Amino acid sequence: KAGVTQTPRYLIKTRGQQVTLSCSPISGHRSVSWYQQTPGQGLQFLFEYFSETQRNKGNFPGRFSGRQFSNSRSEMNVSTLELGDSALYLCASSLQGITNEKLFFGSGTQLSVL
Amino acid sequence: DAKTTQPPSMDCAEGRAANLPCNHSTISGNEYVYWYRQIHSQGPQYIIHGLKNNETNEMASLIITEDRKSSTLILPHATLRDTAVYYCIVRVANSGGGADGLTFGKGTHLIIQP
């Protein structure tokens, strides 16, 4: 069974630009959640999608948005990039997204904002 | 979700058991204890989780104290590939569905020495 796939692996953007990251979950998994990881703040929850609907949201500004397609693939968009958005962005999938399920993480997209 | 406390780093000799402690003194009765690890440049990997009983799987054992205020992750025969940052997390049980975002602390950097 293929794991969680995130593309691209690395991305370099400049301030003010926007970026779209992609996440393909494990086949059959309907929940996809997104996280930002930085050395200073650690791993922080962005949002979770289930059956094309955003079900939970972390404490990030509206510049961070996402969506999920009918095949459970998800995209995350960051508009008007800031230097502080440089981070490793991780997505994770699970079957139903309930609390006592395992989360399976992708290898992440390393975003650098110059 | 309850806060956890872990030592920032630990060393362990290859072939020996690695015992990683975690304090979660404010844990509630419906919160699970989860362990994940993150090898450099990869996404976090699920290891094990439990509610109140000790658990064992092919990767590790989880020992939870009777009062549930602390736990220990045991890697029975550590190898060099077990060098990683290990995160202990507690999450509330949510039978209604909806994956509350995980909050990872700083974790323990486990270094396996040859």
mmCIF file with all atom_site columns, N, CA and C in Angstrom, chain A residues 30-82:
data_model
loop_
_atom_site.group_PDB
_atom_site.id
_atom_site.type_symbol
_atom_site.label_atom_id
_atom_site.label_alt_id
_atom_site.label_comp_id
_atom_site.label_asym_id
_atom_site.label_entity_id
_atom_site.label_seq_id
_atom_site.pdbx_PDB_ins_code
_atom_site.Cartn_x
_atom_site.Cartn_y
_atom_site.Cartn_z
_atom_site.occupancy
_atom_site.B_iso_or_equiv
_atom_site.pdbx_formal_charge
_atom_site.auth_seq_id
_atom_site.auth_comp_id
_atom_site.auth_asym_id
_atom_site.auth_atom_id
_atom_site.pdbx_PDB_model_num
ATOM 1   N N  . ARG A 1 30 ? -9.971  8.822  4.549  1.00 0.00 ? 30 ARG A N  1
ATOM 2   C CA . ARG A 1 30 ? -10.841 9.951  4.195  1.00 0.00 ? 30 ARG A CA 1
ATOM 3   C C  . ARG A 1 30 ? -10.491 11.229 4.944  1.00 0.00 ? 30 ARG A C  1
ATOM 4   N N  . SER A 1 31 ? -9.656  11.113 5.973  1.00 0.00 ? 31 SER A N  1
ATOM 5   C CA . SER A 1 31 ? -9.273  12.302 6.748  1.00 0.00 ? 31 SER A CA 1
ATOM 6   C C  . SER A 1 31 ? -7.866  12.725 6.379  1.00 0.00 ? 31 SER A C  1
ATOM 7   N N  . VAL A 1 32 ? -7.704  13.997 6.088  1.00 0.00 ? 32 VAL A N  1
ATOM 8   C CA . VAL A 1 32 ? -6.381  14.576 5.830  1.00 0.00 ? 32 VAL A CA 1
ATOM 9   C C  . VAL A 1 32 ? -6.216  15.796 6.718  1.00 0.00 ? 32 VAL A C  1
ATOM 10  N N  . SER A 1 33 ? -5.125  15.831 7.450  1.00 0.00 ? 33 SER A N  1
ATOM 11  C CA . SER A 1 33 ? -4.840  16.997 8.284  1.00 0.00 ? 33 SER A CA 1
ATOM 12  C C  . SER A 1 33 ? -3.489  17.573 7.894  1.00 0.00 ? 33 SER A C  1
ATOM 13  N N  . TRP A 1 34 ? -3.324  18.862 8.128  1.00 0.00 ? 34 TRP A N  1
ATOM 14  C CA . TRP A 1 34 ? -2.114  19.589 7.735  1.00 0.00 ? 34 TRP A CA 1
ATOM 15  C C  . TRP A 1 34 ? -1.460  20.206 8.968  1.00 0.00 ? 34 TRP A C  1
ATOM 16  N N  . TYR A 1 35 ? -0.111  20.252 8.954  1.00 0.00 ? 35 TYR A N  1
ATOM 17  C CA . TYR A 1 35 ? 0.664   20.755 10.060 1.00 0.00 ? 35 TYR A CA 1
ATOM 18  C C  . TYR A 1 35 ? 1.827   21.597 9.541  1.00 0.00 ? 35 TYR A C  1
ATOM 19  N N  . GLN A 1 36 ? 2.209   22.591 10.336 1.00 0.00 ? 36 GLN A N  1
ATOM 20  C CA . GLN A 1 36 ? 3.390   23.393 10.058 1.00 0.00 ? 36 GLN A CA 1
ATOM 21  C C  . GLN A 1 36 ? 4.438   23.063 11.113 1.00 0.00 ? 36 GLN A C  1
ATOM 22  N N  . GLN A 1 37 ? 5.656   22.796 10.685 1.00 0.00 ? 37 GLN A N  1
ATOM 23  C CA . GLN A 1 37 ? 6.721   22.502 11.642 1.00 0.00 ? 37 GLN A CA 1
ATOM 24  C C  . GLN A 1 37 ? 7.875   23.466 11.443 1.00 0.00 ? 37 GLN A C  1
ATOM 25  N N  . THR A 1 38 ? 8.229   24.182 12.505 1.00 0.00 ? 38 THR A N  1
ATOM 26  C CA . THR A 1 38 ? 9.384   25.070 12.510 1.00 0.00 ? 38 THR A CA 1
ATOM 27  C C  . THR A 1 38 ? 10.245  24.750 13.721 1.00 0.00 ? 38 THR A C  1
ATOM 28  N N  . PRO A 1 39 ? 11.538  25.069 13.665 1.00 0.00 ? 39 PRO A N  1
ATOM 29  C CA . PRO A 1 39 ? 12.410  24.769 14.815 1.00 0.00 ? 39 PRO A CA 1
ATOM 30  C C  . PRO A 1 39 ? 11.942  25.458 16.099 1.00 0.00 ? 39 PRO A C  1
ATOM 31  N N  . GLY A 1 40 ? 11.411  26.665 15.970 1.00 0.00 ? 40 GLY A N  1
ATOM 32  C CA . GLY A 1 40 ? 11.037  27.409 17.162 1.00 0.00 ? 40 GLY A CA 1
ATOM 33  C C  . GLY A 1 40 ? 9.698   27.006 17.751 1.00 0.00 ? 40 GLY A C  1
ATOM 34  N N  . GLN A 1 41 ? 8.715   26.748 16.914 1.00 0.00 ? 41 GLN A N  1
ATOM 35  C CA . GLN A 1 41 ? 7.350   26.474 17.363 1.00 0.00 ? 41 GLN A CA 1
ATOM 36  C C  . GLN A 1 41 ? 7.001   25.002 17.385 1.00 0.00 ? 41 GLN A C  1
ATOM 37  N N  . GLY A 1 42 ? 7.851   24.168 16.839 1.00 0.00 ? 42 GLY A N  1
ATOM 38  C CA . GLY A 1 42 ? 7.507   22.748 16.799 1.00 0.00 ? 42 GLY A CA 1
ATOM 39  C C  . GLY A 1 42 ? 6.452   22.478 15.740 1.00 0.00 ? 42 GLY A C  1
ATOM 40  N N  . LEU A 1 43 ? 5.663   21.430 15.966 1.00 0.00 ? 43 LEU A N  1
ATOM 41  C CA . LEU A 1 43 ? 4.665   21.012 14.990 1.00 0.00 ? 43 LEU A CA 1
ATOM 42  C C  . LEU A 1 43 ? 3.300   21.548 15.423 1.00 0.00 ? 43 LEU A C  1
ATOM 43  N N  . GLN A 1 44 ? 2.683   22.338 14.558 1.00 0.00 ? 44 GLN A N  1
ATOM 44  C CA . GLN A 1 44 ? 1.407   22.967 14.881 1.00 0.00 ? 44 GLN A CA 1
ATOM 45  C C  . GLN A 1 44 ? 0.340   22.593 13.866 1.00 0.00 ? 44 GLN A C  1
ATOM 46  N N  . PHE A 1 45 ? -0.864  22.324 14.377 1.00 0.00 ? 45 PHE A N  1
ATOM 47  C CA . PHE A 1 45 ? -1.995  21.900 13.564 1.00 0.00 ? 45 PHE A CA 1
ATOM 48  C C  . PHE A 1 45 ? -2.563  23.071 12.782 1.00 0.00 ? 45 PHE A C  1
ATOM 49  N N  . LEU A 1 46 ? -2.778  22.851 11.487 1.00 0.00 ? 46 LEU A N  1
ATOM 50  C CA . LEU A 1 46 ? -3.382  23.870 10.626 1.00 0.00 ? 46 LEU A CA 1
ATOM 51  C C  . LEU A 1 46 ? -4.878  23.621 10.459 1.00 0.00 ? 46 LEU A C  1
ATOM 52  N N  . PHE A 1 47 ? -5.240  22.505 9.855  1.00 0.00 ? 47 PHE A N  1
ATOM 53  C CA . PHE A 1 47 ? -6.647  22.152 9.669  1.00 0.00 ? 47 PHE A CA 1
ATOM 54  C C  . PHE A 1 47 ? -6.770  20.693 9.262  1.00 0.00 ? 47 PHE A C  1
ATOM 55  N N  . GLU A 1 48 ? -8.022  20.211 9.345  1.00 0.00 ? 48 GLU A N  1
ATOM 56  C CA . GLU A 1 48 ? -8.319  18.840 8.986  1.00 0.00 ? 48 GLU A CA 1
ATOM 57  C C  . GLU A 1 48 ? -9.514  18.810 8.043  1.00 0.00 ? 48 GLU A C  1
ATOM 58  N N  . TYR A 1 49 ? -9.426  17.981 7.022  1.00 0.00 ? 49 TYR A N  1
ATOM 59  C CA . TYR A 1 49 ? -10.525 17.798 6.083  1.00 0.00 ? 49 TYR A CA 1
ATOM 60  C C  . TYR A 1 49 ? -11.006 16.360 6.124  1.00 0.00 ? 49 TYR A C  1
ATOM 61  N N  . PHE A 1 50 ? -12.324 16.218 6.005  1.00 0.00 ? 50 PHE A N  1
ATOM 62  C CA . PHE A 1 50 ? -12.942 14.900 5.976  1.00 0.00 ? 50 PHE A CA 1
ATOM 63  C C  . PHE A 1 50 ? -14.106 14.971 4.998  1.00 0.00 ? 50 PHE A C  1
ATOM 64  N N  . SER A 1 51 ? -14.123 14.082 4.021  1.00 0.00 ? 51 SER A N  1
ATOM 65  C CA . SER A 1 51 ? -15.187 14.067 3.005  1.00 0.00 ? 51 SER A CA 1
ATOM 66  C C  . SER A 1 51 ? -15.430 15.456 2.419  1.00 0.00 ? 51 SER A C  1
ATOM 67  N N  . GLU A 1 52 ? -14.342 16.094 2.014  1.00 0.00 ? 52 GLU A N  1
ATOM 68  C CA . GLU A 1 52 ? -14.346 17.379 1.303  1.00 0.00 ? 52 GLU A CA 1
ATOM 69  C C  . GLU A 1 52 ? -14.767 18.557 2.176  1.00 0.00 ? 52 GLU A C  1
ATOM 70  N N  . THR A 1 53 ? -14.915 18.356 3.472  1.00 0.00 ? 53 THR A N  1
ATOM 71  C CA . THR A 1 53 ? -15.331 19.444 4.377  1.00 0.00 ? 53 THR A CA 1
ATOM 72  C C  . THR A 1 53 ? -14.263 19.687 5.430  1.00 0.00 ? 53 THR A C  1
ATOM 73  N N  . GLN A 1 54 ? -14.013 20.961 5.706  1.00 0.00 ? 54 GLN A N  1
ATOM 74  C CA . GLN A 1 54 ? -13.085 21.276 6.793  1.00 0.00 ? 54 GLN A CA 1
ATOM 75  C C  . GLN A 1 54 ? -13.780 20.998 8.118  1.00 0.00 ? 54 GLN A C  1
ATOM 76  N N  . ARG A 1 55 ? -13.166 20.136 8.928  1.00 0.00 ? 55 ARG A N  1
ATOM 77  C CA . ARG A 1 55 ? -13.824 19.697 10.151 1.00 0.00 ? 55 ARG A CA 1
ATOM 78  C C  . ARG A 1 55 ? -13.216 20.340 11.399 1.00 0.00 ? 55 ARG A C  1
ATOM 79  N N  . ASN A 1 56 ? -11.934 20.639 11.342 1.00 0.00 ? 56 ASN A N  1
ATOM 80  C CA . ASN A 1 56 ? -11.259 21.278 12.461 1.00 0.00 ? 56 ASN A CA 1
ATOM 81  C C  . ASN A 1 56 ? -10.253 22.275 11.927 1.00 0.00 ? 56 ASN A C  1
ATOM 82  N N  . LYS A 1 57 ? -9.987  23.298 12.697 1.00 0.00 ? 57 LYS A N  1
ATOM 83  C CA . LYS A 1 57 ? -9.056  24.338 12.255 1.00 0.00 ? 57 LYS A CA 1
ATOM 84  C C  . LYS A 1 57 ? -8.200  24.778 13.421 1.00 0.00 ? 57 LYS A C  1
ATOM 85  N N  . GLY A 1 58 ? -6.919  24.965 13.145 1.00 0.00 ? 58 GLY A N  1
ATOM 86  C CA . GLY A 1 58 ? -6.003  25.485 14.159 1.00 0.00 ? 58 GLY A CA 1
ATOM 87  C C  . GLY A 1 58 ? -6.003  26.997 14.161 1.00 0.00 ? 58 GLY A C  1
ATOM 88  N N  . ASN A 1 59 ? -5.041  27.556 14.867 1.00 0.00 ? 59 ASN A N  1
ATOM 89  C CA . ASN A 1 59 ? -4.996  28.995 15.068 1.00 0.00 ? 59 ASN A CA 1
ATOM 90  C C  . ASN A 1 59 ? -4.031  29.667 14.099 1.00 0.00 ? 59 ASN A C  1
ATOM 91  N N  . PHE A 1 60 ? -4.371  29.652 12.832 1.00 0.00 ? 60 PHE A N  1
ATOM 92  C CA . PHE A 1 60 ? -3.558  30.275 11.804 1.00 0.00 ? 60 PHE A CA 1
ATOM 93  C C  . PHE A 1 60 ? -4.394  31.316 11.062 1.00 0.00 ? 60 PHE A C  1
ATOM 94  N N  . PRO A 1 61 ? -3.728  32.338 10.490 1.00 0.00 ? 61 PRO A N  1
ATOM 95  C CA . PRO A 1 61 ? -4.485  33.383 9.781  1.00 0.00 ? 61 PRO A CA 1
ATOM 96  C C  . PRO A 1 61 ? -5.159  32.848 8.523  1.00 0.00 ? 61 PRO A C  1
ATOM 97  N N  . GLY A 1 62 ? -6.095  33.650 8.014  1.00 0.00 ? 62 GLY A N  1
ATOM 98  C CA . GLY A 1 62 ? -6.876  33.246 6.855  1.00 0.00 ? 62 GLY A CA 1
ATOM 99  C C  . GLY A 1 62 ? -6.060  33.078 5.580  1.00 0.00 ? 62 GLY A C  1
ATOM 100 N N  . ARG A 1 63 ? -4.782  33.521 5.611  1.00 0.00 ? 63 ARG A N  1
ATOM 101 C CA . ARG A 1 63 ? -3.928  33.327 4.421  1.00 0.00 ? 63 ARG A CA 1
ATOM 102 C C  . ARG A 1 63 ? -3.685  31.834 4.158  1.00 0.00 ? 63 ARG A C  1
ATOM 103 N N  . PHE A 1 64 ? -3.891  31.047 5.193  1.00 0.00 ? 64 PHE A N  1
ATOM 104 C CA . PHE A 1 64 ? -3.715  29.592 5.085  1.00 0.00 ? 64 PHE A CA 1
ATOM 105 C C  . PHE A 1 64 ? -5.089  28.965 4.828  1.00 0.00 ? 64 PHE A C  1
ATOM 106 N N  . SER A 1 65 ? -5.221  28.293 3.716  1.00 0.00 ? 65 SER A N  1
ATOM 107 C CA . SER A 1 65 ? -6.498  27.676 3.385  1.00 0.00 ? 65 SER A CA 1
ATOM 108 C C  . SER A 1 65 ? -6.240  26.309 2.765  1.00 0.00 ? 65 SER A C  1
ATOM 109 N N  . GLY A 1 66 ? -7.287  25.535 2.658  1.00 0.00 ? 66 GLY A N  1
ATOM 110 C CA . GLY A 1 66 ? -7.125  24.222 2.068  1.00 0.00 ? 66 GLY A CA 1
ATOM 111 C C  . GLY A 1 66 ? -8.408  23.762 1.423  1.00 0.00 ? 66 GLY A C  1
ATOM 112 N N  . ARG A 1 67 ? -8.315  22.624 0.800  1.00 0.00 ? 67 ARG A N  1
ATOM 113 C CA . ARG A 1 67 ? -9.510  21.985 0.267  1.00 0.00 ? 67 ARG A CA 1
ATOM 114 C C  . ARG A 1 67 ? -9.229  20.501 0.085  1.00 0.00 ? 67 ARG A C  1
ATOM 115 N N  . GLN A 1 68 ? -10.302 19.750 -0.048 1.00 0.00 ? 68 GLN A N  1
ATOM 116 C CA . GLN A 1 68 ? -10.165 18.308 -0.271 1.00 0.00 ? 68 GLN A CA 1
ATOM 117 C C  . GLN A 1 68 ? -11.072 17.919 -1.422 1.00 0.00 ? 68 GLN A C  1
ATOM 118 N N  . PHE A 1 69 ? -10.577 17.057 -2.265 1.00 0.00 ? 69 PHE A N  1
ATOM 119 C CA . PHE A 1 69 ? -11.317 16.626 -3.449 1.00 0.00 ? 69 PHE A CA 1
ATOM 120 C C  . PHE A 1 69 ? -12.062 15.314 -3.161 1.00 0.00 ? 69 PHE A C  1
ATOM 121 N N  . SER A 1 70 ? -12.899 14.925 -4.104 1.00 0.00 ? 70 SER A N  1
ATOM 122 C CA . SER A 1 70 ? -13.735 13.739 -3.894 1.00 0.00 ? 70 SER A CA 1
ATOM 123 C C  . SER A 1 70 ? -12.899 12.461 -3.757 1.00 0.00 ? 70 SER A C  1
ATOM 124 N N  . ASN A 1 71 ? -11.668 12.469 -4.261 1.00 0.00 ? 71 ASN A N  1
ATOM 125 C CA . ASN A 1 71 ? -10.802 11.283 -4.124 1.00 0.00 ? 71 ASN A CA 1
ATOM 126 C C  . ASN A 1 71 ? -9.940  11.364 -2.873 1.00 0.00 ? 71 ASN A C  1
ATOM 127 N N  . SER A 1 72 ? -10.279 12.298 -1.985 1.00 0.00 ? 72 SER A N  1
ATOM 128 C CA . SER A 1 72 ? -9.607  12.531 -0.700 1.00 0.00 ? 72 SER A CA 1
ATOM 129 C C  . SER A 1 72 ? -8.271  13.251 -0.810 1.00 0.00 ? 72 SER A C  1
ATOM 130 N N  . ARG A 1 73 ? -7.762  13.457 -2.010 1.00 0.00 ? 73 ARG A N  1
ATOM 131 C CA . ARG A 1 73 ? -6.552  14.268 -2.141 1.00 0.00 ? 73 ARG A CA 1
ATOM 132 C C  . ARG A 1 73 ? -6.829  15.669 -1.622 1.00 0.00 ? 73 ARG A C  1
ATOM 133 N N  . SER A 1 74 ? -5.796  16.275 -1.046 1.00 0.00 ? 74 SER A N  1
ATOM 134 C CA . SER A 1 74 ? -5.990  17.591 -0.446 1.00 0.00 ? 74 SER A CA 1
ATOM 135 C C  . SER A 1 74 ? -4.915  18.551 -0.924 1.00 0.00 ? 74 SER A C  1
ATOM 136 N N  . GLU A 1 75 ? -5.267  19.792 -0.965 1.00 0.00 ? 75 GLU A N  1
ATOM 137 C CA . GLU A 1 75 ? -4.310  20.857 -1.272 1.00 0.00 ? 75 GLU A CA 1
ATOM 138 C C  . GLU A 1 75 ? -4.350  21.895 -0.172 1.00 0.00 ? 75 GLU A C  1
ATOM 139 N N  . MET A 1 76 ? -3.206  22.501 0.062  1.00 0.00 ? 76 MET A N  1
ATOM 140 C CA . MET A 1 76 ? -3.107  23.604 1.010  1.00 0.00 ? 76 MET A CA 1
ATOM 141 C C  . MET A 1 76 ? -2.553  24.808 0.269  1.00 0.00 ? 76 MET A C  1
ATOM 142 N N  . ASN A 1 77 ? -3.137  25.960 0.503  1.00 0.00 ? 77 ASN A N  1
ATOM 143 C CA . ASN A 1 77 ? -2.710  27.179 -0.166 1.00 0.00 ? 77 ASN A CA 1
ATOM 144 C C  . ASN A 1 77 ? -2.307  28.218 0.873  1.00 0.00 ? 77 ASN A C  1
ATOM 145 N N  . VAL A 1 78 ? -1.198  28.881 0.605  1.00 0.00 ? 78 VAL A N  1
ATOM 146 C CA . VAL A 1 78 ? -0.796  30.007 1.444  1.00 0.00 ? 78 VAL A CA 1
ATOM 147 C C  . VAL A 1 78 ? -0.663  31.220 0.526  1.00 0.00 ? 78 VAL A C  1
ATOM 148 N N  . SER A 1 79 ? -1.409  32.259 0.814  1.00 0.00 ? 79 SER A N  1
ATOM 149 C CA . SER A 1 79 ? -1.348  33.466 -0.016 1.00 0.00 ? 79 SER A CA 1
ATOM 150 C C  . SER A 1 79 ? -0.483  34.518 0.669  1.00 0.00 ? 79 SER A C  1
ATOM 151 N N  . THR A 1 80 ? -0.031  35.464 -0.096 1.00 0.00 ? 80 THR A N  1
ATOM 152 C CA . THR A 1 80 ? 0.772   36.592 0.410  1.00 0.00 ? 80 THR A CA 1
ATOM 153 C C  . THR A 1 80 ? 1.837   36.096 1.382  1.00 0.00 ? 80 THR A C  1
ATOM 154 N N  . LEU A 1 81 ? 2.750   35.310 0.874  1.00 0.00 ? 81 LEU A N  1
ATOM 155 C CA . LEU A 1 81 ? 3.753   34.665 1.712  1.00 0.00 ? 81 LEU A CA 1
ATOM 156 C C  . LEU A 1 81 ? 4.581   35.673 2.498  1.00 0.00 ? 81 LEU A C  1
ATOM 157 N N  . GLU A 1 82 ? 4.893   35.279 3.740  1.00 0.00 ? 82 GLU A N  1
ATOM 158 C CA . GLU A 1 82 ? 5.767   36.059 4.618  1.00 0.00 ? 82 GLU A CA 1
ATOM 159 C C  . GLU A 1 82 ? 6.995   35.218 4.940  1.00 0.00 ? 82 GLU A C  1
#
